[in-house]
mmCIF file of C-alpha atoms in Angstrom:
data_model
loop_
_atom_site.group_PDB
_atom_site.id
_atom_site.type_symbol
_atom_site.label_atom_id
_atom_site.label_comp_id
_atom_site.label_asym_id
_atom_site.label_seq_id
_atom_site.Cartn_x
_atom_site.Cartn_y
_atom_site.Cartn_z
ATOM 1 C CA MET A 1 0.181 0.072 0.139
ATOM 2 C CA ARG A 2 2.778 2.430 0.555
ATOM 3 C CA VAL A 3 4.388 1.572 -2.475
ATOM 4 C CA ASN A 4 1.313 2.459 -4.166
ATOM 5 C CA LYS A 5 0.734 6.040 -2.518
ATOM 6 C CA ILE A 6 4.439 6.964 -3.534
ATOM 7 C CA THR A 7 3.529 6.010 -7.037
ATOM 8 C CA ILE A 8 0.268 8.086 -7.070
ATOM 9 C CA ALA A 9 2.531 11.139 -5.687
ATOM 10 C CA ALA A 10 5.172 10.838 -7.962
ATOM 11 C CA LEU A 11 2.772 10.747 -10.985
ATOM 12 C CA ALA A 12 0.983 13.837 -9.415
ATOM 13 C CA VAL A 13 4.147 15.772 -9.179
ATOM 14 C CA VAL A 14 5.163 14.570 -13.013
ATOM 15 C CA ALA A 15 1.770 15.907 -14.130
ATOM 16 C CA GLY A 16 2.161 19.123 -12.407
ATOM 17 C CA LEU A 17 5.462 19.615 -13.958
ATOM 18 C CA SER A 18 4.020 18.886 -17.398
ATOM 19 C CA LEU A 19 1.133 21.389 -16.611
ATOM 20 C CA THR A 20 3.527 24.028 -15.727
ATOM 21 C CA ALA A 21 5.663 23.501 -18.762
ATOM 22 C CA CYS A 22 2.744 23.793 -21.086
ATOM 23 C CA GLN A 23 1.579 26.978 -19.398
ATOM 24 C CA ASN A 24 5.181 28.476 -19.877
ATOM 25 C CA ASP A 25 5.014 27.632 -23.540
ATOM 26 C CA ASP A 26 1.855 29.104 -23.929
ATOM 27 C CA ASP A 27 2.795 32.433 -22.396
ATOM 28 C CA ALA A 28 6.109 32.397 -24.666
ATOM 29 C CA THR A 29 3.745 31.835 -27.613
ATOM 30 C CA SER A 30 1.318 34.747 -26.518
ATOM 31 C CA HIS A 31 4.292 37.158 -25.586
ATOM 32 C CA GLY A 32 5.739 36.390 -28.857
ATOM 33 C CA ASP A 33 2.611 37.209 -31.017
ATOM 34 C CA SER A 34 2.285 40.464 -28.851
ATOM 35 C CA SER A 35 5.909 41.714 -29.472
ATOM 36 C CA ALA A 36 5.506 40.940 -33.104
ATOM 37 C CA ALA A 37 2.025 42.866 -33.778
ATOM 38 C CA PRO A 38 3.663 46.449 -33.969
ATOM 39 C CA ALA A 39 6.453 45.138 -36.044
ATOM 40 C CA SER A 40 4.052 43.838 -38.550
ATOM 41 C CA SER A 41 1.708 47.100 -38.399
ATOM 42 C CA SER A 42 4.717 49.660 -39.183
ATOM 43 C CA PRO A 43 5.261 48.721 -42.670
ATOM 44 C CA ASN A 44 1.329 49.072 -43.418
ATOM 45 C CA GLY A 45 1.327 52.683 -42.583
ATOM 46 C CA GLY A 46 1.823 53.252 -38.862
ATOM 47 C CA SER A 47 2.018 56.399 -37.237
ATOM 48 C CA GLY A 48 5.334 57.472 -38.770
ATOM 49 C CA SER A 49 4.359 56.748 -42.297
ATOM 50 C CA GLY A 50 0.819 58.628 -41.635
ATOM 51 C CA GLY A 51 2.593 61.659 -40.359
ATOM 52 C CA SER A 52 4.699 61.755 -43.414
ATOM 53 C CA ALA A 53 1.826 61.562 -45.579
ATOM 54 C CA GLN A 54 -0.016 64.476 -43.731
ATOM 55 C CA GLY A 55 3.083 66.750 -43.845
ATOM 56 C CA ALA A 56 3.440 66.345 -47.913
ATOM 57 C CA ALA A 57 -0.399 66.772 -48.062
ATOM 58 C CA LYS A 58 0.010 70.087 -46.162
ATOM 59 C CA ASP A 59 3.009 71.092 -48.192
ATOM 60 C CA SER A 60 1.036 70.753 -51.326
ATOM 61 C CA ALA A 61 -1.883 72.621 -49.795
ATOM 62 C CA GLY A 62 0.387 75.240 -48.960
ATOM 63 C CA LYS A 63 1.427 76.060 -52.468
ATOM 64 C CA ASN A 64 -1.871 76.841 -53.941
ATOM 65 C CA PRO A 65 -2.313 78.964 -56.878
ATOM 66 C CA GLY A 66 -3.523 81.935 -54.659
ATOM 67 C CA GLU A 67 -0.176 82.541 -53.257
ATOM 68 C CA GLY A 68 1.771 83.045 -56.026
ATOM 69 C CA GLN A 69 -0.867 85.419 -57.621
ATOM 70 C CA GLY A 70 -0.054 88.254 -54.784
ATOM 71 C CA THR A 71 3.581 88.405 -56.219
ATOM 72 C CA ILE A 72 2.472 89.051 -59.801
ATOM 73 C CA ALA A 73 0.025 91.336 -58.857
ATOM 74 C CA GLY A 74 2.264 93.263 -56.862
ATOM 75 C CA THR A 75 4.557 94.093 -59.587
ATOM 76 C CA GLY A 76 1.838 96.700 -60.850
ATOM 77 C CA SER A 77 2.157 99.578 -62.578
ATOM 78 C CA ASP A 78 5.924 100.300 -61.986
ATOM 79 C CA LYS A 79 6.791 97.102 -63.866
ATOM 80 C CA ASP A 80 10.185 97.031 -65.283
ATOM 81 C CA GLY A 81 11.011 100.491 -63.861
ATOM 82 C CA VAL A 82 8.563 102.079 -65.928
ATOM 83 C CA ILE A 83 6.580 104.899 -64.171
ATOM 84 C CA ASP A 84 3.009 105.201 -65.077
ATOM 85 C CA LYS A 85 1.605 108.743 -65.994
ATOM 86 C CA CYS A 86 -0.133 110.905 -63.756
ATOM 87 C CA ARG A 87 -3.911 110.455 -63.560
ATOM 88 C CA THR A 88 -6.319 113.233 -63.262
ATOM 89 C CA ASP A 89 -7.786 111.444 -60.136
ATOM 90 C CA GLU A 90 -4.469 111.407 -58.394
ATOM 91 C CA LEU A 91 -3.748 115.486 -59.196
ATOM 92 C CA GLU A 92 -4.793 118.168 -57.022
ATOM 93 C CA VAL A 93 -5.440 121.065 -59.409
ATOM 94 C CA THR A 94 -5.170 124.619 -58.410
ATOM 95 C CA ALA A 95 -5.192 127.881 -60.253
ATOM 96 C CA THR A 96 -4.033 131.152 -59.070
ATOM 97 C CA ASP A 97 -3.598 134.689 -60.675
ATOM 98 C CA ASN A 98 0.088 135.621 -61.490
ATOM 99 C CA THR A 99 -0.039 138.879 -63.078
ATOM 100 C CA ILE A 100 2.794 141.272 -62.469
ATOM 101 C CA GLY A 101 1.990 144.821 -62.798
ATOM 102 C CA GLY A 102 3.357 146.185 -65.962
ATOM 103 C CA ASP A 103 2.871 143.244 -67.787
ATOM 104 C CA PRO A 104 1.459 143.728 -71.249
ATOM 105 C CA GLY A 105 -1.069 140.836 -70.437
ATOM 106 C CA GLY A 106 -2.353 138.619 -67.670
ATOM 107 C CA THR A 107 -0.954 135.534 -66.304
ATOM 108 C CA VAL A 108 -2.842 132.337 -64.611
ATOM 109 C CA VAL A 109 -0.663 129.663 -63.001
ATOM 110 C CA VAL A 110 -2.265 126.216 -62.856
ATOM 111 C CA GLU A 111 -0.334 123.726 -60.505
ATOM 112 C CA PHE A 112 -0.709 120.094 -60.259
ATOM 113 C CA THR A 113 0.143 118.441 -57.050
ATOM 114 C CA ASN A 114 0.790 114.680 -56.932
ATOM 115 C CA GLY A 115 -1.791 113.155 -54.367
ATOM 116 C CA GLY A 116 -1.654 109.408 -55.485
ATOM 117 C CA GLY A 117 0.725 107.708 -53.226
ATOM 118 C CA ARG A 118 3.353 106.819 -55.957
ATOM 119 C CA ASP A 119 5.610 108.466 -58.432
ATOM 120 C CA CYS A 120 4.111 109.441 -61.693
ATOM 121 C CA ALA A 121 5.146 110.897 -64.841
ATOM 122 C CA ILE A 122 3.838 114.188 -66.473
ATOM 123 C CA SER A 123 5.142 116.157 -69.382
ATOM 124 C CA GLY A 124 3.669 117.990 -72.712
ATOM 125 C CA TYR A 125 0.940 120.233 -72.591
ATOM 126 C CA ALA A 126 -2.271 120.196 -70.527
ATOM 127 C CA GLY A 127 -5.627 120.973 -72.435
ATOM 128 C CA VAL A 128 -7.163 124.554 -71.191
ATOM 129 C CA ASP A 129 -10.349 125.871 -72.165
ATOM 130 C CA LEU A 130 -11.840 129.086 -70.727
ATOM 131 C CA LYS A 131 -15.670 129.097 -70.179
ATOM 132 C CA THR A 132 -16.873 132.617 -71.412
ATOM 133 C CA SER A 133 -20.236 134.405 -72.203
ATOM 134 C CA ALA A 134 -19.566 133.674 -75.801
ATOM 135 C CA GLY A 135 -19.072 130.028 -75.490
ATOM 136 C CA ALA A 136 -15.769 127.841 -74.939
ATOM 137 C CA LEU A 137 -12.299 129.194 -75.856
ATOM 138 C CA SER A 138 -9.626 126.727 -76.242
ATOM 139 C CA ALA A 139 -6.174 128.185 -75.140
ATOM 140 C CA LYS A 140 -3.554 127.802 -77.860
ATOM 141 C CA ARG A 141 0.062 126.293 -77.275
ATOM 142 C CA THR A 142 2.867 128.414 -77.275
ATOM 143 C CA GLY A 143 5.124 125.903 -78.937
ATOM 144 C CA GLU A 144 7.757 125.552 -76.142
ATOM 145 C CA GLN A 145 9.687 122.247 -75.723
ATOM 146 C CA ALA A 146 8.039 120.006 -72.742
ATOM 147 C CA SER A 147 10.357 118.559 -70.546
ATOM 148 C CA PRO A 148 9.417 115.241 -68.788
ATOM 149 C CA THR A 149 8.935 115.656 -65.279
ATOM 150 C CA VAL A 150 8.612 112.821 -62.500
ATOM 151 C CA LEU A 151 6.308 113.561 -59.464
ATOM 152 C CA LYS A 152 6.857 112.158 -56.201
ATOM 153 C CA ASP A 153 4.055 111.930 -53.701
ATOM 154 C CA GLY A 154 3.376 115.514 -52.640
ATOM 155 C CA GLU A 155 5.358 117.289 -55.293
ATOM 156 C CA SER A 156 3.913 119.909 -57.504
ATOM 157 C CA VAL A 157 4.547 121.144 -61.106
ATOM 158 C CA ALA A 158 2.999 124.239 -62.820
ATOM 159 C CA PHE A 159 2.470 125.666 -66.231
ATOM 160 C CA GLY A 160 1.258 129.181 -67.039
ATOM 161 C CA ILE A 161 -1.719 130.845 -69.078
ATOM 162 C CA THR A 162 -1.419 134.022 -70.688
ATOM 163 C CA TYR A 163 -4.158 135.904 -71.905
ATOM 164 C CA PRO A 164 -4.641 139.735 -73.204
ATOM 165 C CA ILE A 165 -6.007 142.228 -70.718
ATOM 166 C CA ASN A 166 -9.388 144.223 -71.646
ATOM 167 C CA ASP A 167 -8.480 147.753 -71.721
ATOM 168 C CA SER A 168 -10.761 148.712 -74.473
ATOM 169 C CA GLY A 169 -13.326 150.445 -72.058
ATOM 170 C CA GLY A 170 -16.004 147.932 -73.655
ATOM 171 C CA SER A 171 -17.652 145.037 -71.643
ATOM 172 C CA GLY A 172 -15.494 142.641 -73.555
ATOM 173 C CA VAL A 173 -15.997 138.786 -73.164
ATOM 174 C CA ARG A 174 -16.938 137.617 -69.569
ATOM 175 C CA ILE A 175 -15.103 134.825 -68.306
ATOM 176 C CA THR A 176 -17.110 132.381 -66.290
ATOM 177 C CA GLY A 177 -14.702 129.356 -65.643
ATOM 178 C CA LEU A 178 -11.383 127.407 -66.440
ATOM 179 C CA VAL A 179 -11.408 123.669 -67.414
ATOM 180 C CA VAL A 180 -8.219 121.796 -67.310
ATOM 181 C CA THR A 181 -7.250 118.367 -68.737
ATOM 182 C CA PRO A 182 -3.952 116.987 -67.533
ATOM 183 C CA PRO A 183 -1.641 115.821 -70.358
ATOM 184 C CA ASP A 184 -2.575 112.290 -72.060
ATOM 185 C CA GLU A 185 -5.860 112.182 -69.972
ATOM 186 C CA THR A 186 -9.574 112.535 -70.999
ATOM 187 C CA LYS A 187 -10.889 113.547 -67.627
ATOM 188 C CA SER A 188 -10.905 117.193 -66.905
ATOM 189 C CA VAL A 189 -11.197 119.169 -63.697
ATOM 190 C CA SER A 190 -13.264 122.670 -63.424
ATOM 191 C CA LEU A 191 -12.014 125.263 -61.489
ATOM 192 C CA ASP A 192 -12.867 128.985 -60.939
ATOM 193 C CA TRP A 193 -11.223 131.660 -63.242
ATOM 194 C CA PRO A 194 -8.921 133.805 -60.997
ATOM 195 C CA GLY A 195 -7.397 136.271 -63.602
ATOM 196 C CA ALA A 196 -9.286 139.247 -65.028
ATOM 197 C CA ALA A 197 -13.112 138.789 -65.256
ATOM 198 C CA THR A 198 -13.103 139.766 -69.071
ATOM 199 C CA LEU A 199 -11.106 139.234 -72.180
ATOM 200 C CA PRO A 200 -11.095 141.949 -75.072
ATOM 201 C CA VAL A 201 -13.529 141.251 -78.053
ATOM 202 C CA THR A 202 -11.313 139.841 -80.871
ATOM 203 C CA ASP A 203 -11.421 139.467 -84.690
ATOM 204 C CA GLY A 204 -11.721 135.775 -84.448
ATOM 205 C CA SER A 205 -8.068 135.618 -86.214
ATOM 206 C CA GLY A 206 -7.260 132.897 -83.342
ATOM 207 C CA SER A 207 -7.251 132.339 -79.846
ATOM 208 C CA PRO A 208 -5.732 135.211 -77.576
ATOM 209 C CA VAL A 209 -5.269 133.011 -74.978
ATOM 210 C CA LYS A 210 -1.831 130.940 -74.559
ATOM 211 C CA VAL A 211 -0.783 128.166 -72.717
ATOM 212 C CA GLY A 212 2.693 126.899 -71.557
ATOM 213 C CA PRO A 213 3.943 122.973 -71.519
ATOM 214 C CA ILE A 214 4.001 121.649 -67.905
ATOM 215 C CA GLY A 215 6.997 122.970 -65.853
ATOM 216 C CA SER A 216 6.897 126.551 -67.784
ATOM 217 C CA ALA A 217 5.821 128.326 -64.670
ATOM 218 C CA GLY A 218 7.987 126.501 -62.347
ATOM 219 C CA GLN A 219 6.937 124.736 -59.074
ATOM 220 C CA GLY A 220 4.304 126.741 -57.548
ATOM 221 C CA GLY A 221 4.253 129.193 -60.035
#
C-alpha cells in the first residue's frame, strides 16, 4: 500500500510539472505574438508613415495658386522700372492769378500736385479751355519744348496761361470758368477763373489765350 501511495504522488508531481511547462510554452507563444504585432503594423502605414503623408499633403496644400498670384499682382504699374503717367484722379489742381504789374497781359498759373501715393510721370501740354459768355475758348500752345517730369508723392509742377487784358473800355467777353485736362488724360477738372473778369473782343483770327508746357511756370508758379 505504501508503494502505491508513493507511486501516485510521483505521478502527481510529474503531471504538475508537465502542466507548468505547457503553461510556460503558451505564455511564451502569447508574448511572442504580442511583440510581433507592432513590427507587422509599421510597414503597413503606422503612425510614422501617416505623419509623413500628412506633412506632404500640407505642403502641397500650402503651395496653392492664390499665393503665387499675390507676387504677380504686386509688380503693378511700375513694372520693369517704367513709371506710369499721372492720372487726373491722382492730381490736385489749383489755379492762381500771377499777373505782375506792368506786364502787357495777364497770367494765371495752374499747379498739379501729386496726391496718388506713388511716383508718376507728366509732360507735354495740358488742355485748357475758358468758359466765357461767348462759349468755350480753347487756349493755344506756345510751342515751347516740354521736358518730362517725375512727380513724387506730394510734389508739384505748374504751367502758365497768358491772356490779353481788356483795356478797350468795353464790356468785352466775360470769363465764367476754367477747365483743365492733364496731359494724355480725358478727364477734366473745372476750376474758378482767378484772373481778370473779361477778355477783349477779338476779330476771330485765333485764340488770344496761350498755354505753356508743363513746368513752364516752375514749381508753385
